Structure formats: C-alpha cells, structure tokens
Amino acid sequence: MNYQAIKAIYIFEMSRMRRTLFQSIVAPVISTTLYFVVFGAAIGSRITEIDGVSYGSFIVPGLIMLSILTESVSNASFGIYFPKFSGTIYEVLSAPISFIEITIGFVGAAATKSIIVGTIILLTANLFVSITILHPFWMIAFLILTATSFSLLGFILGIWADNWEKLAIAPTLIITPLAFLGGSFYSISMLPPFWQKITLLNPVVYLISGFRWSFYENADVSVYLSLLMIIVFMFICLIIIYYIFRTGYRLRV
Amino acid sequence: MLSTEKIIEIKDLSKVYPDGFHALKSVNLDIHKGEIFALLGPNGAGKTTLINMICGIVNIHQGKIKIDDHDVINDFRITRKMVGLVPQELTSETFETVLGTVCFSRGLFGKKKNDQYIKKILKSLSLWDKRDSSILKLSGGMKRRVLIAKALAHEPKIIFLDEPTAGVDVELRQDMWQVVKQLRSDGVTIILTTHYIEEAQQIADRIGIIDHGELILVKEKENLMRELGKKHIKIILEEPLNEVPEELKSFGLAMDENNSSIVFSYDSSDKNGISSLLQAMSICGIRFSDIETKESSLEEIFVDLVKRKSD
C-alpha cells in the first residue's frame, strides 16, 4: 500500500477546501439558517410535532443528510473531474498507485469535507432548536457511511462526466430531488399509502430514516435495513470503480 | 564510452486507438542506462503515445515494456517509481502554489517529505523565489520549469521530456539544458522529444527517428551523422564556367547563379570523392581561388529520412 500517495492526494484535495474556506463553511451555515427560517418557522408553525419530536428538531437529521449527499457527490466528482479537465490526471495515472489508493485519497478527502459541513450544520441547527442524539455511535456510523458511499458515487460521476454540464446534472437533477422526496422534511408515514410504497424505492429514504433514528429513535424503516442499504450501495459503487480502473474507462485510452 | 546496459526494453509494441488510428506499429527499442536518447519525428508520428505507454498513461495494445527488467504492468509499483515525466502540454493545478504542487508529486510517488531535496530542485530551476506563488501567476516558461520540478521531485532514474522547450525563450531553454546535463552527470537516463533538432544534435547520445508509428532508425548520433550525413564543398572558381564540363558531370556538381562556383555533395563516408574531383578539375584546366565546406545538420538528415520514407 502506497500510504504516502494516499496522504498526498488527501492533503492536496483538502487544501482545495482551505483555499475556499469561506465558501465551504459560510455557505452551508447560511443555507441551514434559511431552511430553518422557511421550514422551521413557516411550516413548523403549522406542524408542531412529528412522532413526538418538534418539527424544527425533526428536520435536523434530514437537513444534515441533504447536505451530506449533495456535498459528497459535488466534492468527489469535482475532485477527480478537475484533474481530467486540466490534464493533471497524467500524474496520478503515471504514479505507482493502485485504484484502491487513488479512490481512498480522493473519496476520503471528499467524505471528510462533507462530514465537516454536516458537523457545521449540526452546530448551526443547535442554535435554533434543541437536538438530542440518543445513539451517537450510530449517528457517526451513518454519517461516515453515507458520506463515503455518496463520495464514491460522486467519484464515479466525475470520471464519467466529460463536460461541466454533465458534472452538474447528477447533484441537481438526481441527488437533490431524491433527498427532498426521501423524507428530509417529513415522515413518509404522512404520505398516502400508494406514495409510501413508491417512496420506498428511493434509496435516500433508508439513509435519512436510519440517521434520524440515531437522533430520536424515530424511523420510517428498520435501522438494520437502512444500514444494509448503505453497505449494498457502497459495494455497488466500489465494483463500478474497480471496473473503471481495470478498463481505463474515460481515464486511459 | 556509452553504457549498453538496458534500462528500458520495448518489444513489439503496438497501439491502435479506439477510433482505429494505428499510432504505433511493432516498435522495438532499447534505451541504455545513463544515456540521453532523442526521439525525433513529425507531429502525430507516435512519440507521445510511446512515452505515455511506458509511463502507464496509455493502455498497451500489444507488446511488452520492461524497465530495469521489470514489466511495466505486473510490476508497476517498481517501474513507475523509477520514471519521471514532463508532459508536452502545460498542465498544472492552477490555484496551487509551486511548492505545494512539487511536494504533492513527491508524495504521489511514495516518497517521504524532503525539504532539502525539493529546495535543491527548485533552486536549480530558478523557482525557489516563486515557491509560494500560485501557478496561475507564472509565465509559460516558468510553468514548464514547474513541470520539470514535479517530474524530478521523486528522484527518478529515468526522465521523459516530451517537448520540454516548446514555448520557452532562449535563456530558459539554455538553463533547462544545463539541468539536463546535470541530470545526466548524476546518472539519470533521459529520453526527450524535441522540435529543436539542433538541440538533439548538441545534447543526445543516440537518436531514434519515428514516423507514422514506425521506428525508422536508431543510431548513435556520431554514427548517424557520419553514415547519413552529407558534406558539401563549394569551390570558388577563378573564372566563371558556361557549363559543367563533360568530364566532371559524373560528380553531380551544381553551379551557382553566376557560374562562379560549383558545389560538390558527397557522403561523409566517401573518402576519395574530393581528390578525384580536384584531379579531374586540374585535368580540365579549371582553376579555383577558394574552398568552403559544410556538413549536413541532424535536421537535414531527419528531413531527408522522413521524406524518403514517405516517398
């Protein structure tokens, strides 16, 4: 294992976050505040409680998950797409590193960034509502697993994308709608039975449900099913990445 | 005396791109330890494809490449550590600092931090004063130097310089060749492609000429110049001639516009041509006042070879 290379990629990617510190930290704080103003204050005045939890507190796990998903995909896809776009990918491809090390470096940095953003949102939310974390270990596990698996997805999208438009498509047209429709701001038990069944096809439902359970022990689906779904999703992404590096798809001709 | 110990061994290497373009056709080539090998060829000849295949950037279609007796695919961790690449394109992490990007390259190739070594490289390339500047603010020539520094950051034994002096001004170019000479004296094997053939003529030990994916020729530079080079003698006549006399026609002479001088071209290996010509001129009673000599440059040999191949 080339640990030096993993460290080099990780530090290099994290330094991108340092260069854009304002954007990296202030943007999620502002957007979280806006969500609380819109959803917490406006809607929260009409929906006081869901499953015994105040609406403001109820949306916190969904809000964190929404950011984790979009940040993970954006960071990881940009991290690998930019060297492809600028041509500096030649250096990574000619270095004595395997696909596992490349993936750990890029995906590790992307997941770290999104976990930092998630933590900032949690701290910001704590200023508006009282938050209880009944299962902190599970909360951290869900946070890391979700950030990692969606960073893997972002990494795949970054390799697949051959222009900026494609790079922007996935977060905008897929991840955000899935997160909004996956129960970020409501419990799926509030939906009519037909839509509840349809919603279960959305993988994000399991992530948000599991994550919310770690806070309040309220879940739309079993916590073990949530965990299983994340692990299965992660393995699918790893298999795709293995295939990409084995064939050189969009990296080596 | 040049070493003949192989450091790179290329056997029957071919590359066909997905669009069907046959970039390399059964290339066989050995690179010797410690030499400067210049790979010349017109645009699209396959130079960059060959380099990229050795470095692992382009997939091998057919054939084998070994570096220091290790296969570049099976033993990629060993072989890639030995190789540094300066690519043709000015590719760089625009917003990163010079020091940051060079340290990144060292780490990427599995080497631990070594501030002294990085400082030495940056100083030798006149980049030390710019170490905290972002690459965005550097000129094209300085960016080229950064790429060289990145390629040297992991102390490679072999370095590929793909058009290293393209777009670089004369002063920077000379500095770069000084660095190349220094590397060579440190025992680094250097493989370069360049459009400035006179530079290859000055600096290279061996020359390879590639065209349309085929390696036409590989020779030691001195032998190449001797065997394929032509010498030209311009003989200034005391009195102009109306035409080349019949007795001298077999020499293939050319006359200038004023008919006041004749030019005799012969192979560098031909030892008897000049004396035969001078003897024949004496018999014809042609007197001359001066003689000028000129030798083919590598560029002329290169152009001639590539032209002959396409004919």
Coordinates of C-alpha atoms in Angstrom, one line a residue:
Chain A
M1 CA 0.0 0.0 0.0
N2 CA 1.4 3.4 -1.0
Y3 CA 0.4 5.4 2.1
Q4 CA 2.4 8.4 1.1
A5 CA 0.4 8.7 -2.1
I6 CA -2.9 8.4 -0.3
K7 CA -1.7 11.1 2.1
A8 CA -0.5 13.3 -0.8
I9 CA -3.9 13.1 -2.6
Y10 CA -5.8 13.6 0.6
I11 CA -3.8 16.7 1.7
F12 CA -3.9 18.1 -1.8
E13 CA -7.7 17.7 -2.0
M14 CA -8.2 19.1 1.5
S15 CA -6.1 22.2 0.6
R16 CA -8.7 23.0 -2.0
M17 CA -11.2 23.3 0.8
R18 CA -8.8 25.6 2.8
R19 CA -8.5 27.8 -0.3
T20 CA -12.2 28.2 -0.4
L21 CA -12.8 28.2 3.3
F22 CA -15.4 31.0 3.2
Q23 CA -17.5 29.2 0.6
S24 CA -17.0 25.9 2.3
I25 CA -18.2 27.0 5.7
V26 CA -20.3 30.1 5.3
A27 CA -22.5 28.7 2.5
P28 CA -23.8 25.7 4.5
V29 CA -24.4 27.9 7.6
I30 CA -26.4 30.4 5.5
S31 CA -28.4 27.7 3.7
T32 CA -29.2 25.9 7.0
T33 CA -30.4 29.2 8.5
L34 CA -32.6 29.7 5.5
Y35 CA -34.0 26.2 5.8
F36 CA -34.9 26.8 9.4
V37 CA -36.5 30.1 8.6
V38 CA -38.6 28.6 5.8
F39 CA -39.3 25.1 7.1
G40 CA -38.8 25.5 10.8
A41 CA -40.6 28.8 11.3
A42 CA -43.2 28.9 8.4
I43 CA -44.1 25.2 8.2
G44 CA -43.2 24.4 11.8
S45 CA -45.9 26.8 13.0
R46 CA -48.5 24.5 11.3
I47 CA -46.9 21.2 12.0
T48 CA -45.9 21.3 15.6
E49 CA -44.7 17.7 16.2
I50 CA -44.0 14.6 14.3
D51 CA -43.8 11.3 16.3
G52 CA -43.4 13.3 19.5
V53 CA -40.5 15.4 18.2
S54 CA -40.9 19.1 17.5
Y55 CA -40.9 19.9 13.7
G56 CA -37.8 22.1 14.0
S57 CA -35.8 19.2 15.6
F58 CA -37.3 16.6 13.4
I59 CA -35.9 18.2 10.2
V60 CA -32.3 18.4 11.5
P61 CA -31.2 14.9 10.5
G62 CA -32.8 15.3 7.1
L63 CA -31.2 18.6 6.6
I64 CA -27.8 17.3 7.5
M65 CA -28.3 14.3 5.3
L66 CA -29.4 16.5 2.4
S67 CA -26.1 18.5 2.7
I68 CA -24.0 15.3 3.2
L69 CA -25.4 13.8 0.0
T70 CA -25.0 16.9 -2.2
E71 CA -21.6 17.9 -0.8
S72 CA -20.2 14.3 -1.1
V73 CA -21.3 14.0 -4.7
S74 CA -20.1 17.5 -5.6
N75 CA -16.8 17.3 -3.8
A76 CA -15.8 13.9 -5.1
S77 CA -17.0 14.5 -8.7
F78 CA -15.2 17.8 -8.9
G79 CA -12.1 16.3 -7.2
I80 CA -11.5 13.8 -10.0
Y81 CA -13.1 15.8 -12.8
F82 CA -10.9 18.8 -12.4
P83 CA -7.5 17.0 -13.0
K84 CA -9.1 15.3 -16.0
F85 CA -10.2 18.7 -17.3
S86 CA -6.9 20.5 -16.6
G87 CA -4.8 17.5 -17.8
T88 CA -3.0 17.0 -14.5
I89 CA -4.6 13.5 -14.2
Y90 CA -1.5 12.2 -16.1
E91 CA 0.5 12.4 -12.9
V92 CA -2.0 10.3 -10.9
L93 CA -2.1 7.7 -13.8
S94 CA 1.7 7.5 -14.1
A95 CA 2.2 7.2 -10.3
P96 CA 2.9 3.9 -8.6
I97 CA -0.5 3.7 -7.0
S98 CA -3.4 1.3 -7.4
F99 CA -7.0 2.2 -8.0
I100 CA -7.7 1.5 -4.3
E101 CA -5.2 4.1 -3.2
I102 CA -6.4 6.6 -5.7
T103 CA -10.0 6.0 -4.6
I104 CA -9.1 6.3 -0.8
G105 CA -7.3 9.5 -1.4
F106 CA -10.0 11.3 -3.4
V107 CA -13.0 9.8 -1.8
G108 CA -11.6 10.1 1.7
A109 CA -11.0 13.8 1.2
A110 CA -14.5 14.4 -0.3
A111 CA -16.1 12.5 2.5
T112 CA -14.1 14.4 5.1
K113 CA -15.2 17.7 3.6
S114 CA -18.9 16.7 3.7
I115 CA -18.6 15.4 7.2
I116 CA -17.1 18.8 8.3
V117 CA -20.0 20.5 6.5
G118 CA -22.5 18.2 8.2
T119 CA -21.0 18.9 11.6
I120 CA -21.2 22.7 10.9
I121 CA -24.9 22.3 10.1
L122 CA -25.5 20.3 13.2
L123 CA -23.8 23.0 15.3
T124 CA -25.8 25.7 13.5
A125 CA -29.0 23.9 13.9
N126 CA -28.3 23.6 17.6
L127 CA -28.6 27.4 17.8
F128 CA -32.2 27.2 16.6
V129 CA -33.6 24.1 18.2
S130 CA -32.7 21.6 20.9
I131 CA -31.2 18.4 19.5
T132 CA -31.0 15.0 21.2
I133 CA -28.7 12.3 19.9
L134 CA -29.8 9.1 21.5
H135 CA -27.4 6.8 19.6
P136 CA -24.2 8.9 18.9
F137 CA -22.2 5.8 17.7
W138 CA -24.9 5.0 15.2
M139 CA -25.2 8.7 14.2
I140 CA -21.4 8.8 13.5
A141 CA -21.5 5.5 11.7
F142 CA -24.4 6.6 9.4
L143 CA -22.7 9.9 8.8
I144 CA -19.4 8.3 7.8
L145 CA -21.0 5.5 5.7
T146 CA -23.3 7.9 3.9
A147 CA -20.6 10.5 3.2
T148 CA -18.3 7.7 1.9
S149 CA -20.8 5.9 -0.2
F150 CA -22.0 9.1 -1.9
S151 CA -18.5 10.3 -2.3
L152 CA -17.9 7.0 -4.2
L153 CA -20.9 7.9 -6.3
G154 CA -19.5 11.4 -6.9
F155 CA -16.1 9.9 -7.9
I156 CA -17.8 7.7 -10.5
L157 CA -19.8 10.7 -11.9
G158 CA -16.6 12.8 -12.0
I159 CA -14.9 10.1 -14.1
W160 CA -18.0 9.6 -16.3
A161 CA -18.5 13.4 -16.9
D162 CA -16.7 14.8 -19.9
N163 CA -18.0 18.3 -19.6
W164 CA -19.1 20.7 -16.9
E165 CA -22.8 20.3 -17.7
K166 CA -22.7 16.5 -17.1
L167 CA -20.9 17.2 -13.9
A168 CA -23.7 19.4 -12.6
I169 CA -26.5 17.2 -13.8
A170 CA -26.3 14.5 -11.1
P171 CA -26.4 16.7 -8.0
T172 CA -29.0 19.0 -9.4
L173 CA -31.3 16.6 -11.2
I174 CA -30.9 13.4 -9.1
I175 CA -29.4 13.8 -5.7
T176 CA -31.4 16.9 -4.5
P177 CA -34.8 15.6 -5.7
L178 CA -34.1 12.2 -4.1
A179 CA -33.1 13.9 -0.9
F180 CA -36.2 16.2 -0.8
L181 CA -38.5 13.3 -1.7
G182 CA -36.7 10.9 0.7
G183 CA -38.3 12.3 3.9
S184 CA -35.8 15.1 4.7
F185 CA -38.6 17.4 5.9
Y186 CA -41.4 14.9 6.6
S187 CA -42.1 11.4 7.8
I188 CA -43.1 9.1 5.0
S189 CA -45.9 7.8 7.2
M190 CA -47.5 11.2 6.5
L191 CA -47.9 10.2 2.8
P192 CA -50.9 8.3 1.3
P193 CA -50.3 4.5 1.2
F194 CA -49.6 4.4 -2.5
W195 CA -46.9 7.1 -2.3
Q196 CA -45.4 5.5 0.8
K197 CA -44.8 2.3 -1.3
I198 CA -43.3 4.4 -4.2
T199 CA -41.1 6.3 -1.8
L200 CA -39.5 3.1 -0.6
L201 CA -37.9 2.8 -4.0
N202 CA -35.9 5.9 -3.2
P203 CA -32.6 4.8 -1.6
V204 CA -32.2 8.1 0.2
V205 CA -35.3 7.2 2.4
Y206 CA -33.2 4.5 4.1
L207 CA -30.3 6.8 4.8
I208 CA -32.4 9.6 6.3
S209 CA -34.5 7.1 8.2
G210 CA -31.5 5.4 9.8
F211 CA -29.8 8.7 10.5
R212 CA -33.0 10.2 12.1
W213 CA -33.4 7.0 14.2
S214 CA -29.9 7.6 15.7
F215 CA -31.2 11.0 16.9
Y216 CA -34.7 10.4 18.1
E217 CA -35.3 6.6 17.7
N218 CA -38.0 7.5 15.1
A219 CA -37.6 5.6 11.8
D220 CA -39.7 5.0 8.7
V221 CA -37.9 1.7 8.1
S222 CA -35.8 -0.7 10.2
V223 CA -32.4 0.7 11.2
Y224 CA -30.8 -2.5 10.1
L225 CA -32.4 -2.3 6.7
S226 CA -31.0 1.3 6.5
L227 CA -27.5 0.0 7.3
L228 CA -27.8 -2.8 4.8
M229 CA -28.9 -0.4 2.1
I230 CA -25.9 1.8 2.6
I231 CA -23.5 -1.0 2.6
V232 CA -25.0 -2.6 -0.5
F233 CA -24.9 0.9 -2.2
M234 CA -21.2 1.3 -1.2
F235 CA -20.3 -2.1 -2.6
I236 CA -22.0 -1.4 -5.9
C237 CA -20.0 1.8 -6.2
L238 CA -16.8 0.0 -5.4
I239 CA -17.4 -2.6 -8.1
I240 CA -18.1 0.1 -10.6
I241 CA -14.9 1.9 -9.6
Y242 CA -12.9 -1.4 -9.9
Y243 CA -14.3 -1.8 -13.4
I244 CA -13.4 1.7 -14.4
F245 CA -9.8 1.4 -13.3
R246 CA -9.5 -2.1 -14.8
T247 CA -10.7 -1.0 -18.2
G248 CA -9.4 2.6 -18.0
Y249 CA -12.9 3.9 -18.8
R250 CA -12.6 7.6 -19.5
L251 CA -9.2 7.7 -17.9
R252 CA -6.8 5.7 -20.1
V253 CA -7.2 5.1 -23.8
Chain B
M1 CA 32.1 5.2 -23.7
L2 CA 28.4 4.8 -23.6
S3 CA 26.8 2.1 -21.5
T4 CA 25.0 -0.6 -23.4
E5 CA 23.2 -1.9 -20.3
K6 CA 19.5 -1.7 -21.0
I7 CA 17.2 0.2 -18.7
I8 CA 14.1 0.2 -20.9
E9 CA 13.3 -2.7 -23.2
I10 CA 10.4 -2.4 -25.6
K11 CA 9.4 -5.4 -27.6
D12 CA 6.9 -5.5 -30.5
L13 CA 4.9 -2.6 -29.1
S14 CA 1.7 -1.6 -31.0
K15 CA -1.1 0.7 -30.3
V16 CA -4.4 1.1 -32.0
Y17 CA -6.7 3.8 -30.6
P18 CA -10.5 3.1 -30.3
D19 CA -11.1 5.2 -33.5
G20 CA -8.9 2.8 -35.4
F21 CA -5.8 5.1 -35.6
H22 CA -2.7 2.9 -35.7
A23 CA -0.4 5.0 -33.5
L24 CA 2.5 2.5 -33.1
K25 CA 3.4 -0.4 -35.2
S26 CA 5.6 -3.2 -33.7
V27 CA 8.2 -0.9 -32.1
N28 CA 11.3 -2.5 -30.7
L29 CA 13.7 -0.3 -28.8
D30 CA 16.2 -0.5 -26.0
I31 CA 17.2 2.5 -24.0
H32 CA 20.6 2.3 -22.3
K33 CA 21.3 3.3 -18.8
G34 CA 22.6 6.8 -18.4
E35 CA 22.2 7.9 -22.0
I36 CA 20.4 10.9 -23.5
F37 CA 18.1 9.5 -26.1
A38 CA 16.4 11.9 -28.5
L39 CA 13.2 10.7 -30.2
L40 CA 12.5 12.7 -33.3
G41 CA 9.5 12.6 -35.6
P42 CA 6.9 14.8 -37.2
N43 CA 3.7 15.6 -35.4
G44 CA 1.5 12.6 -35.0
A45 CA 4.4 10.2 -35.5
G46 CA 3.7 8.3 -32.2
K47 CA 6.3 9.9 -29.9
T48 CA 3.9 10.9 -27.2
T49 CA 2.0 7.6 -27.4
L50 CA 5.2 5.7 -26.9
I51 CA 6.2 7.8 -23.9
N52 CA 2.7 7.6 -22.4
M53 CA 2.6 3.8 -22.8
I54 CA 5.9 3.5 -21.0
C55 CA 4.6 5.7 -18.2
G56 CA 1.3 3.9 -17.8
I57 CA -0.9 6.7 -19.1
V58 CA -2.0 4.9 -22.3
N59 CA -3.0 1.2 -22.3
I60 CA -0.7 -1.2 -24.1
H61 CA -2.5 -2.8 -27.1
Q62 CA 0.2 -5.3 -27.9
G63 CA 3.8 -6.0 -26.9
K64 CA 5.9 -5.7 -23.8
I65 CA 7.7 -2.9 -22.0
K66 CA 10.3 -3.6 -19.3
I67 CA 12.0 -1.1 -17.1
D68 CA 15.2 -2.3 -15.3
D69 CA 13.9 -5.9 -16.1
H70 CA 10.5 -5.3 -14.5
D71 CA 7.3 -5.5 -16.5
V72 CA 5.5 -2.1 -16.5
I73 CA 2.1 -3.8 -15.9
N74 CA 2.8 -6.5 -13.5
D75 CA 5.5 -4.6 -11.5
F76 CA 4.0 -1.1 -12.0
R77 CA 4.9 -0.1 -8.5
I78 CA 8.6 -0.7 -9.1
T79 CA 8.7 0.7 -12.6
R80 CA 6.7 3.8 -12.1
K81 CA 8.8 4.9 -9.2
M82 CA 11.8 4.9 -11.5
V83 CA 10.2 7.2 -14.1
G84 CA 9.5 10.9 -14.2
L85 CA 7.5 12.5 -17.0
V86 CA 7.5 16.1 -18.2
P87 CA 4.4 16.2 -20.5
Q88 CA 4.1 18.2 -23.6
E89 CA 1.1 20.2 -22.5
L90 CA 1.4 22.8 -19.8
T91 CA -0.9 21.1 -17.4
S92 CA -0.9 22.3 -13.8
E93 CA -3.1 22.8 -10.8
T94 CA -3.7 26.4 -11.5
F95 CA -4.5 27.6 -7.9
E96 CA -1.9 25.6 -6.1
T97 CA 1.5 27.0 -5.1
V98 CA 4.7 25.9 -6.8
L99 CA 6.0 24.3 -3.6
G100 CA 2.6 22.7 -2.9
T101 CA 2.4 21.0 -6.3
V102 CA 6.0 19.8 -6.3
C103 CA 5.6 18.3 -2.8
F104 CA 2.4 16.7 -4.0
S105 CA 4.3 15.0 -6.8
R106 CA 6.9 13.6 -4.4
G107 CA 4.2 12.2 -2.1
L108 CA 2.3 10.7 -5.0
F109 CA 5.3 8.6 -6.0
G110 CA 5.6 7.3 -2.5
K111 CA 8.5 9.4 -1.2
K112 CA 8.6 11.0 2.2
K113 CA 8.9 14.7 2.6
N114 CA 12.4 16.0 1.9
D115 CA 12.6 19.8 2.2
Q116 CA 16.3 20.0 1.3
Y117 CA 15.9 18.0 -1.9
I118 CA 12.9 20.0 -3.0
K119 CA 14.8 23.2 -2.3
K120 CA 17.7 22.0 -4.4
I121 CA 15.4 21.2 -7.4
L122 CA 13.6 24.5 -7.1
K123 CA 16.8 26.4 -6.9
S124 CA 18.4 24.6 -9.9
L125 CA 15.3 25.5 -11.9
S126 CA 15.3 29.1 -10.6
L127 CA 11.9 28.5 -9.0
W128 CA 12.8 28.9 -5.3
D129 CA 11.9 32.6 -5.3
K130 CA 8.5 31.7 -6.7
R131 CA 7.8 28.8 -4.4
D132 CA 4.8 30.5 -2.7
S133 CA 3.4 31.9 -5.9
S134 CA 0.3 30.3 -7.4
I135 CA 0.9 28.6 -10.7
L136 CA -1.7 30.8 -12.3
K137 CA 0.6 33.8 -11.9
L138 CA 3.6 32.1 -13.7
S139 CA 4.6 32.7 -17.3
G140 CA 4.6 29.7 -19.7
G141 CA 8.3 29.2 -19.4
M142 CA 8.1 29.1 -15.6
K143 CA 5.2 26.7 -15.8
R144 CA 7.3 24.4 -17.9
R145 CA 10.0 24.6 -15.2
V146 CA 7.4 23.6 -12.6
L147 CA 6.5 20.5 -14.6
I148 CA 10.2 19.6 -14.7
A149 CA 10.5 20.1 -10.9
K150 CA 7.4 17.9 -10.4
A151 CA 8.9 15.2 -12.6
L152 CA 12.2 15.3 -10.6
A153 CA 10.5 15.5 -7.2
H154 CA 10.6 11.7 -6.6
E155 CA 14.3 11.3 -7.6
P156 CA 13.6 9.2 -10.8
K157 CA 16.3 7.2 -12.5
I158 CA 14.7 7.8 -15.9
I159 CA 13.1 11.0 -17.1
F160 CA 11.0 11.6 -20.1
L161 CA 11.0 15.1 -21.5
D162 CA 8.2 15.5 -24.1
E163 CA 8.9 18.7 -26.0
P164 CA 10.4 20.3 -22.9
T165 CA 11.5 23.5 -24.6
A166 CA 8.3 24.2 -26.6
G167 CA 7.3 27.8 -26.0
V168 CA 10.3 28.5 -23.8
D169 CA 12.5 31.5 -24.5
V170 CA 16.2 31.1 -25.4
E171 CA 17.6 31.9 -22.0
L172 CA 15.2 29.5 -20.2
R173 CA 15.9 26.9 -22.8
Q174 CA 19.6 27.0 -22.2
D175 CA 19.1 26.8 -18.4
M176 CA 17.0 23.7 -19.0
W177 CA 19.7 22.0 -21.0
Q178 CA 22.1 22.8 -18.2
V179 CA 19.7 20.9 -15.9
V180 CA 19.5 18.0 -18.3
K181 CA 23.3 17.8 -18.5
Q182 CA 23.5 17.9 -14.7
L183 CA 20.9 15.1 -14.5
R184 CA 22.9 13.1 -17.0
S185 CA 26.1 13.5 -14.9
D186 CA 24.1 12.3 -11.9
G187 CA 23.4 9.1 -13.9
V188 CA 19.8 9.8 -14.8
T189 CA 18.7 8.3 -18.2
I190 CA 16.9 10.9 -20.3
I191 CA 14.6 10.4 -23.2
L192 CA 13.5 13.5 -24.9
T193 CA 11.4 14.6 -27.9
T194 CA 12.0 18.0 -29.3
H195 CA 11.2 20.0 -32.3
Y196 CA 14.5 21.8 -32.0
I197 CA 16.6 19.2 -33.7
E198 CA 19.8 21.2 -33.4
E199 CA 19.4 20.7 -29.6
A200 CA 19.1 17.0 -30.0
Q201 CA 22.2 17.2 -32.2
Q202 CA 24.1 19.0 -29.4
I203 CA 22.9 17.0 -26.4
A204 CA 21.8 13.5 -27.4
D205 CA 24.0 10.3 -27.3
R206 CA 21.6 8.4 -29.5
I207 CA 18.9 9.3 -31.9
G208 CA 15.7 7.5 -32.8
I209 CA 13.5 8.6 -35.7
I210 CA 9.8 7.6 -35.7
D211 CA 7.3 8.3 -38.4
H212 CA 3.7 7.0 -38.9
G213 CA 4.1 4.8 -35.8
E214 CA 7.2 3.0 -37.1
L215 CA 10.7 3.4 -35.7
I216 CA 12.7 4.1 -38.8
L217 CA 16.1 4.2 -37.3
V218 CA 18.0 4.2 -34.0
K219 CA 21.7 5.1 -34.1
E220 CA 24.4 6.7 -32.1
K221 CA 24.4 10.3 -33.0
E222 CA 28.0 10.3 -34.3
N223 CA 27.4 7.3 -36.4
L224 CA 24.2 8.7 -37.8
M225 CA 25.9 11.9 -38.7
R226 CA 28.8 10.1 -40.3
E227 CA 26.8 7.5 -42.2
L228 CA 23.8 9.5 -43.3
G229 CA 25.2 13.0 -43.3
K230 CA 26.4 14.7 -46.4
K231 CA 29.3 17.0 -46.9
H232 CA 29.1 19.9 -49.3
I233 CA 32.2 21.6 -50.8
K234 CA 31.8 24.9 -52.5
I235 CA 34.6 25.6 -54.9
I236 CA 35.0 29.2 -55.9
L237 CA 36.3 29.4 -59.4
E238 CA 38.9 31.9 -60.7
E239 CA 36.9 32.3 -63.9
P240 CA 33.2 31.5 -64.4
L241 CA 32.2 28.5 -66.4
N242 CA 29.5 28.4 -69.0
E243 CA 28.6 24.9 -68.1
V244 CA 29.9 21.9 -66.2
P245 CA 32.4 20.2 -68.5
E246 CA 31.6 16.6 -69.7
E247 CA 34.5 15.1 -67.7
L248 CA 33.0 16.5 -64.4
K249 CA 29.4 15.6 -65.0
S250 CA 29.7 12.2 -63.2
F251 CA 30.3 14.1 -59.9
G252 CA 26.8 15.6 -59.9
L253 CA 28.0 19.1 -59.5
A254 CA 25.7 22.1 -59.0
M255 CA 26.6 25.6 -60.2
D256 CA 25.6 28.9 -58.6
E257 CA 23.6 31.6 -60.5
N258 CA 26.7 33.4 -61.6
N259 CA 28.5 30.3 -62.7
S260 CA 31.4 31.4 -60.5
S261 CA 31.3 28.4 -58.1
I262 CA 30.5 24.8 -58.1
V263 CA 29.1 22.7 -55.3
F264 CA 30.0 19.1 -54.8
S265 CA 28.0 17.0 -52.3
Y266 CA 29.2 13.6 -51.1
D267 CA 28.6 11.1 -48.4
S268 CA 30.5 11.7 -45.2
S269 CA 31.9 8.2 -45.5
D270 CA 33.3 8.8 -49.1
K271 CA 37.0 9.5 -48.6
N272 CA 38.0 9.7 -52.3
G273 CA 35.4 12.0 -53.8
I274 CA 37.2 15.3 -53.2
S275 CA 40.6 14.2 -54.5
S276 CA 39.1 12.6 -57.6
L277 CA 37.2 15.8 -58.3
L278 CA 40.2 18.1 -57.8
Q279 CA 42.2 15.8 -60.0
A280 CA 39.6 15.9 -62.8
M281 CA 39.3 19.7 -62.5
S282 CA 43.1 20.0 -62.9
I283 CA 43.0 17.8 -66.0
C284 CA 40.3 20.1 -67.4
G285 CA 42.4 23.2 -66.6
I286 CA 39.8 24.6 -64.2
R287 CA 41.5 26.8 -61.5
F288 CA 39.9 27.8 -58.2
S289 CA 40.6 30.5 -55.7
D290 CA 38.9 29.1 -52.5
I291 CA 37.1 26.2 -51.0
E292 CA 34.3 26.2 -48.4
T293 CA 33.0 23.1 -46.7
K294 CA 29.6 22.5 -45.0
E295 CA 28.2 19.4 -43.2
S296 CA 24.6 18.2 -43.0
S297 CA 22.9 19.0 -39.8
L298 CA 20.8 16.4 -38.0
E299 CA 17.8 18.4 -39.1
E300 CA 18.7 17.8 -42.8
I301 CA 19.3 14.1 -42.2
F302 CA 15.9 13.9 -40.3
V303 CA 14.0 15.7 -43.1
D304 CA 15.7 13.6 -45.7
L305 CA 14.9 10.3 -43.9
V306 CA 11.3 11.2 -43.3
K307 CA 10.9 12.3 -46.9
R308 CA 12.5 9.2 -48.2
K309 CA 10.1 7.1 -46.0
S310 CA 7.0 8.9 -47.3
D311 CA 8.2 8.6 -50.9

